[in-house]
XYZ file of N, CA and C in Angstrom:
462
model
N -9.657 22.860 -11.208
C -8.537 21.948 -11.190
C -8.112 21.734 -9.739
N -7.856 20.489 -9.365
C -7.436 20.145 -8.014
C -5.965 20.483 -7.823
N -5.649 21.205 -6.766
C -4.267 21.559 -6.449
C -3.785 20.668 -5.307
N -2.674 20.002 -5.497
C -2.119 19.151 -4.450
C -1.448 19.998 -3.385
N -1.527 19.569 -2.115
C -0.812 20.283 -1.060
C 0.694 20.272 -1.343
N 1.386 21.300 -0.875
C 2.829 21.432 -1.133
C 3.603 20.218 -0.648
N 3.232 19.678 0.516
C 3.952 18.520 1.046
C 3.824 17.319 0.111
N 2.651 17.138 -0.486
C 2.463 16.021 -1.410
C 3.229 16.258 -2.706
N 3.242 17.511 -3.187
C 4.021 17.808 -4.392
C 5.495 17.507 -4.163
N 6.017 17.879 -2.978
C 7.430 17.582 -2.668
C 7.652 16.075 -2.620
N 6.701 15.355 -2.022
C 6.839 13.900 -1.904
C 6.803 13.222 -3.262
N 6.136 13.831 -4.225
C 6.001 13.222 -5.537
C 7.151 13.543 -6.482
N 8.077 14.386 -6.047
C 9.230 14.667 -6.910
C 10.002 13.376 -7.149
N 10.460 13.152 -8.353
C 11.211 11.929 -8.611
C 12.523 11.926 -7.835
N 12.825 10.769 -7.276
C 14.095 10.593 -6.580
C 14.759 9.366 -7.194
N 15.964 9.537 -7.647
C 16.659 8.457 -8.327
C 16.837 7.291 -7.362
N 16.415 6.111 -7.785
C 16.613 4.912 -6.998
C 15.599 4.687 -5.894
N 14.663 5.603 -5.708
C 13.681 5.442 -4.649
C 12.283 5.512 -5.232
N 11.339 4.732 -4.657
C 9.966 4.844 -5.134
C 9.369 6.178 -4.730
N 8.388 6.616 -5.481
C 7.657 7.826 -5.164
C 6.516 7.446 -4.234
N 6.506 7.965 -2.996
C 5.407 7.597 -2.099
C 4.165 8.420 -2.382
N 3.031 7.765 -2.446
C 1.761 8.457 -2.600
C 0.836 7.943 -1.504
N 0.399 8.864 -0.637
C -0.480 8.465 0.459
C -1.878 8.210 -0.089
N -2.351 6.973 0.114
C -3.690 6.583 -0.302
C -4.266 5.721 0.807
N -5.300 6.203 1.457
C -5.996 5.387 2.446
C -7.449 5.832 2.481
N -8.182 5.388 3.463
C -9.598 5.727 3.513
C -9.854 7.215 3.670
N -8.869 7.941 4.210
C -9.074 9.358 4.501
C -8.467 10.294 3.465
N -7.481 9.837 2.728
C -6.819 10.770 1.815
C -6.323 10.074 0.561
N -6.309 10.846 -0.497
C -5.757 10.411 -1.777
C -5.821 11.607 -2.705
N -4.856 11.711 -3.628
C -4.964 12.799 -4.600
C -6.142 12.545 -5.533
N -6.713 13.613 -6.074
C -7.788 13.457 -7.054
C -7.251 12.814 -8.323
N -8.137 12.296 -9.165
C -7.698 11.543 -10.344
C -6.864 12.370 -11.298
N -7.302 13.586 -11.594
C -6.531 14.408 -12.534
C -5.156 14.721 -11.963
N -5.124 15.073 -10.689
C -3.846 15.390 -10.048
C -2.955 14.158 -9.998
N -3.552 13.019 -9.709
C -2.780 11.770 -9.640
C -2.145 11.463 -10.998
N -2.940 11.501 -12.051
C -2.414 11.191 -13.376
C -1.356 12.207 -13.806
N -1.576 13.470 -13.495
C -0.601 14.504 -13.840
C 0.691 14.330 -13.035
N 0.568 14.029 -11.762
C 1.734 13.928 -10.895
C 2.552 12.666 -11.153
N 1.972 11.653 -11.792
C 2.765 10.457 -12.100
C 3.920 10.814 -13.019
N 3.659 11.726 -13.944
C 4.697 12.259 -14.807
C 5.700 11.232 -15.277
N 6.971 11.457 -14.942
C 8.046 10.591 -15.425
C 8.518 9.613 -14.353
N 7.681 9.281 -13.420
C 8.064 8.346 -12.357
C 8.346 6.961 -12.945
N 9.118 6.177 -12.208
C 9.345 4.795 -12.617
C 8.801 3.813 -11.594
N 8.570 4.263 -10.359
C 8.158 3.372 -9.283
C 7.273 4.154 -8.325
N 6.066 3.675 -8.083
C 5.145 4.345 -7.168
C 4.832 3.406 -6.017
N 4.951 3.931 -4.785
C 4.653 3.136 -3.594
C 3.453 3.761 -2.883
N 2.411 2.958 -2.678
C 1.201 3.432 -2.006
C 1.292 3.098 -0.524
N 1.007 4.081 0.296
C 1.106 3.893 1.737
C 0.039 4.747 2.406
N -0.067 4.674 3.688
C -1.038 5.438 4.467
C -1.420 4.593 5.657
N -2.506 4.957 6.328
C -2.959 4.115 7.439
C -3.127 2.696 6.919
N -3.759 2.537 5.794
C -3.777 1.292 5.018
C -4.370 1.621 3.661
N -3.584 1.530 2.591
C -4.106 1.830 1.253
C -5.331 1.000 0.890
N -5.469 -0.190 1.490
C -6.614 -1.031 1.155
C -7.920 -0.448 1.673
N -7.851 0.558 2.549
C -9.067 1.236 3.011
C -9.683 2.095 1.908
N -8.877 2.474 0.929
C -9.394 3.332 -0.141
C -10.128 2.467 -1.158
N -11.371 2.816 -1.488
C -12.153 1.964 -2.390
C -11.595 1.866 -3.803
N -10.750 2.813 -4.216
C -10.229 2.811 -5.581
C -8.741 2.473 -5.660
N -8.194 1.794 -4.663
C -6.761 1.525 -4.679
C -6.367 0.715 -5.916
N -7.183 -0.239 -6.313
C -6.847 -1.036 -7.500
C -6.814 -0.150 -8.746
N -7.674 0.850 -8.794
C -7.673 1.771 -9.941
C -6.387 2.596 -9.952
N -5.955 3.077 -8.774
C -4.686 3.801 -8.698
C -3.541 2.920 -9.215
N -3.526 1.672 -8.782
C -2.470 0.738 -9.216
C -2.551 0.532 -10.720
N -3.749 0.279 -11.233
C -3.926 0.007 -12.663
C -3.429 1.174 -13.517
N -3.761 2.406 -13.125
C -3.323 3.576 -13.887
C -1.801 3.649 -13.914
N -1.170 3.422 -12.770
C 0.298 3.465 -12.717
C 0.903 2.371 -13.595
N 0.351 1.165 -13.519
C 0.864 0.045 -14.322
C 0.673 0.326 -15.813
N -0.472 0.889 -16.189
C -0.720 1.214 -17.599
C 0.275 2.238 -18.123
N 0.802 3.049 -17.230
C 1.824 4.021 -17.633
C 3.224 3.428 -17.602
N 3.317 2.136 -17.325
C 4.612 1.476 -17.335
C 5.398 1.606 -16.042
N 4.730 1.981 -14.957
C 5.416 2.158 -13.685
C 5.377 0.880 -12.850
N 6.425 0.671 -12.086
C 6.410 -0.401 -11.098
C 5.625 0.092 -9.893
N 4.898 -0.817 -9.229
C 4.042 -0.408 -8.120
C 4.252 -1.290 -6.904
N 3.982 -0.713 -5.762
C 4.021 -1.453 -4.511
C 3.142 -0.762 -3.495
N 2.786 -1.482 -2.447
C 2.025 -0.864 -1.370
C 2.352 -1.531 -0.045
N 2.138 -0.780 1.023
C 2.320 -1.281 2.381
C 0.955 -1.392 3.029
N 0.698 -2.528 3.677
C -0.596 -2.788 4.305
C -0.399 -3.656 5.540
N -1.413 -3.689 6.396
C -1.391 -4.653 7.504
C -2.289 -5.839 7.195
N -2.879 -5.862 6.024
C -3.587 -7.009 5.432
C -4.848 -7.450 6.147
N -5.318 -6.702 7.133
C -6.555 -7.127 7.789
C -7.758 -6.969 6.866
N -7.642 -6.104 5.860
C -8.747 -5.894 4.916
C -8.452 -6.474 3.528
N -7.496 -7.354 3.460
C -7.127 -7.973 2.182
C -8.019 -9.179 1.933
N -9.276 -8.917 1.582
C -10.207 -10.010 1.317
C -10.010 -10.532 -0.106
N -10.769 -11.562 -0.462
C -10.620 -12.173 -1.790
C -10.902 -11.190 -2.920
N -11.917 -10.347 -2.752
C -12.269 -9.387 -3.796
C -11.149 -8.382 -4.013
N -10.630 -7.830 -2.914
C -9.531 -6.864 -3.018
C -8.305 -7.521 -3.630
N -7.988 -8.737 -3.187
C -6.837 -9.459 -3.745
C -7.013 -9.658 -5.248
N -8.204 -10.060 -5.665
C -8.488 -10.261 -7.089
C -8.262 -8.962 -7.872
N -8.790 -7.852 -7.358
C -8.643 -6.575 -8.058
C -7.182 -6.126 -8.128
N -6.422 -6.350 -7.056
C -5.004 -5.977 -7.073
C -4.216 -6.838 -8.050
N -4.542 -8.129 -8.118
C -3.878 -9.006 -9.088
C -4.212 -8.582 -10.511
N -5.485 -8.278 -10.758
C -5.910 -7.832 -12.088
C -5.257 -6.506 -12.473
N -5.051 -5.640 -11.470
C -4.456 -4.326 -11.740
C -2.969 -4.418 -12.045
N -2.322 -5.507 -11.614
C -0.909 -5.689 -11.903
C 0.028 -5.209 -10.807
N -0.442 -5.180 -9.563
C 0.409 -4.770 -8.448
C 1.712 -5.560 -8.454
N 2.826 -4.836 -8.288
C 4.131 -5.482 -8.375
C 4.689 -5.984 -7.056
N 4.364 -5.307 -5.947
C 4.942 -5.678 -4.657
C 3.967 -5.298 -3.559
N 3.863 -6.156 -2.544
C 3.055 -5.844 -1.378
C 3.890 -6.129 -0.140
N 4.019 -5.113 0.700
C 4.733 -5.262 1.963
C 3.684 -5.326 3.064
N 3.717 -6.410 3.837
C 2.717 -6.624 4.871
C 3.356 -6.405 6.238
N 2.790 -5.463 6.988
C 3.279 -5.197 8.338
C 2.515 -6.064 9.320
N 3.229 -6.812 10.128
C 2.620 -7.570 11.217
C 3.317 -7.164 12.510
N 2.545 -7.111 13.575
C 3.120 -6.756 14.870
C 3.738 -8.001 15.492
N 4.694 -7.779 16.399
C 5.409 -8.882 17.033
C 4.524 -9.810 17.841
N 3.457 -9.290 18.417
C 2.532 -10.129 19.182
C 1.122 -9.920 18.665
N 0.271 -10.894 18.933
C -1.123 -10.787 18.493
C -1.810 -9.591 19.145
N -1.514 -9.350 20.430
C -2.122 -8.208 21.124
C -1.698 -6.888 20.498
N -0.405 -6.758 20.193
C 0.084 -5.526 19.557
C -0.545 -5.332 18.183
N -0.693 -6.416 17.429
C -1.306 -6.323 16.104
C -2.737 -5.790 16.236
N -3.484 -6.361 17.165
C -4.863 -5.924 17.391
C -4.893 -4.454 17.811
N -3.996 -4.078 18.714
C -3.956 -2.714 19.231
C -3.631 -1.693 18.146
N -2.651 -1.987 17.301
C -2.200 -1.007 16.316
C -2.935 -1.073 14.984
N -3.369 -2.256 14.590
C -3.967 -2.400 13.268
C -5.457 -2.710 13.302
N -5.991 -3.024 14.469
C -7.425 -3.253 14.587
C -7.919 -4.533 13.956
N -7.067 -5.523 13.877
C -7.472 -6.798 13.303
C -6.632 -7.933 13.847
N -7.077 -9.137 13.623
C -6.383 -10.316 14.112
C -5.163 -10.624 13.236
N -4.018 -10.840 13.856
C -2.787 -11.083 13.110
C -2.866 -12.371 12.292
N -3.446 -13.415 12.855
C -3.544 -14.684 12.123
C -4.476 -14.551 10.924
N -5.543 -13.780 11.068
C -6.430 -13.523 9.919
C -5.673 -12.782 8.827
N -4.874 -11.791 9.234
C -4.098 -11.017 8.254
C -3.130 -11.927 7.506
N -2.442 -12.801 8.237
C -1.508 -13.717 7.580
C -2.246 -14.695 6.670
N -3.449 -15.107 7.075
C -4.275 -15.959 6.216
C -4.676 -15.241 4.939
N -4.969 -13.938 5.049
C -5.302 -13.140 3.867
C -4.130 -13.085 2.893
N -2.934 -12.935 3.441
C -1.733 -12.887 2.599
C -1.521 -14.239 1.928
N -1.723 -15.309 2.682
C -1.564 -16.649 2.107
C -2.536 -16.862 0.952
N -3.785 -16.405 1.106
C -4.765 -16.534 0.015
C -4.337 -15.732 -1.207
N -3.798 -14.528 -0.990
C -3.297 -13.726 -2.109
C -2.209 -14.484 -2.856
N -1.291 -15.087 -2.112
C -0.198 -15.839 -2.737
C -0.751 -17.030 -3.516
N -1.722 -17.735 -2.934
C -2.310 -18.878 -3.632
C -3.035 -18.439 -4.905
N -3.744 -17.307 -4.838
C -4.423 -16.782 -6.025
C -3.399 -16.405 -7.093
N -2.332 -15.739 -6.666
C -1.268 -15.337 -7.610
C -0.661 -16.574 -8.274
N -0.325 -17.574 -7.465
C 0.322 -18.768 -8.000
C -0.617 -19.576 -8.897
N -1.909 -19.627 -8.553
C -2.877 -20.350 -9.387
C -2.984 -19.722 -10.769
N -2.798 -18.414 -10.833
C -2.854 -17.704 -12.118
C -1.495 -17.662 -12.811
N -0.486 -18.209 -12.139
C 0.889 -18.225 -12.654
C 1.403 -16.821 -12.960
N 1.091 -15.911 -12.052
C 1.550 -14.531 -12.192
C 2.895 -14.362 -11.486
N 3.776 -13.573 -12.038
C 5.066 -13.345 -11.387
C 4.980 -12.348 -10.234
N 3.891 -11.613 -10.143
C 3.770 -10.573 -9.121
C 2.337 -10.594 -8.586
N 2.123 -10.062 -7.406
C 3.049 -9.250 -6.635
C 4.018 -10.084 -5.808
N 5.199 -9.513 -5.663
C 6.159 -10.049 -4.707
C 5.646 -9.693 -3.321
N 5.809 -10.580 -2.351
C 5.281 -10.348 -1.009
C 6.428 -10.288 -0.020
N 6.410 -9.245 0.814
C 7.385 -9.095 1.879
C 6.634 -8.974 3.188
N 7.024 -9.748 4.187
C 6.468 -9.606 5.526
C 7.459 -8.815 6.361
N 6.967 -7.809 7.047
C 7.817 -6.985 7.901
C 7.224 -6.954 9.300
N 8.052 -7.178 10.285
C 7.595 -7.135 11.664
C 7.706 -5.695 12.157
N 6.564 -5.114 12.486
C 6.536 -3.738 12.983
C 6.722 -3.759 14.496
N 7.653 -2.967 14.984
C 7.890 -2.902 16.419
C 7.693 -1.467 16.885
N 7.285 -1.335 18.091
C 7.094 -0.025 18.700
C 7.801 -0.008 20.039
N 8.301 1.133 20.384
C 8.871 1.313 21.725
C 8.112 2.432 22.416
N 8.051 2.337 23.705
C 7.371 3.379 24.469
C 8.422 4.289 25.092
N 8.176 5.560 24.983
C 9.094 6.531 25.577
C 8.796 6.630 27.074
N 9.813 6.484 27.860
C 9.667 6.615 29.302
C 10.125 7.993 29.694
N 9.238 8.724 30.343
C 9.552 10.081 30.750
C 9.649 10.105 32.273
N 10.757 10.590 32.758
C 10.911 10.720 34.219
C 10.609 12.147 34.614
N 9.804 12.265 35.636
C 9.444 13.617 36.113
C 10.470 14.131 37.114
């Protein structure tokens, strides 16, 4: 049986009024049995990480949560939101997608490793696919990610 790390177990505790964050990206994700067990009595699951879309089974994670009656959302920078991934997320029933974009194209490239205009185009295609199917979700939120540099004086 897969045992979840203590930090993940704490993160998965239900919190009234807040989504349960589950880290899912190309490098990490709970195993299937642990994931299904840990969903328990949750009402809202939020997928996050370096980018949940890096995980090959993100749509499956979403589908399992939706089948259990949970609301779902994820945070992404959308550089890997291709048509196939968008189709699978729509089919899975994703409820909300928050897209992080950097304030400048250079910052977006530096932090997310992809072109900001391509990412926004990917989001636009997702919206068009959603609307063509007359689906009420996912709701889309664009968030501008900003970074500050710490200045250290010697």
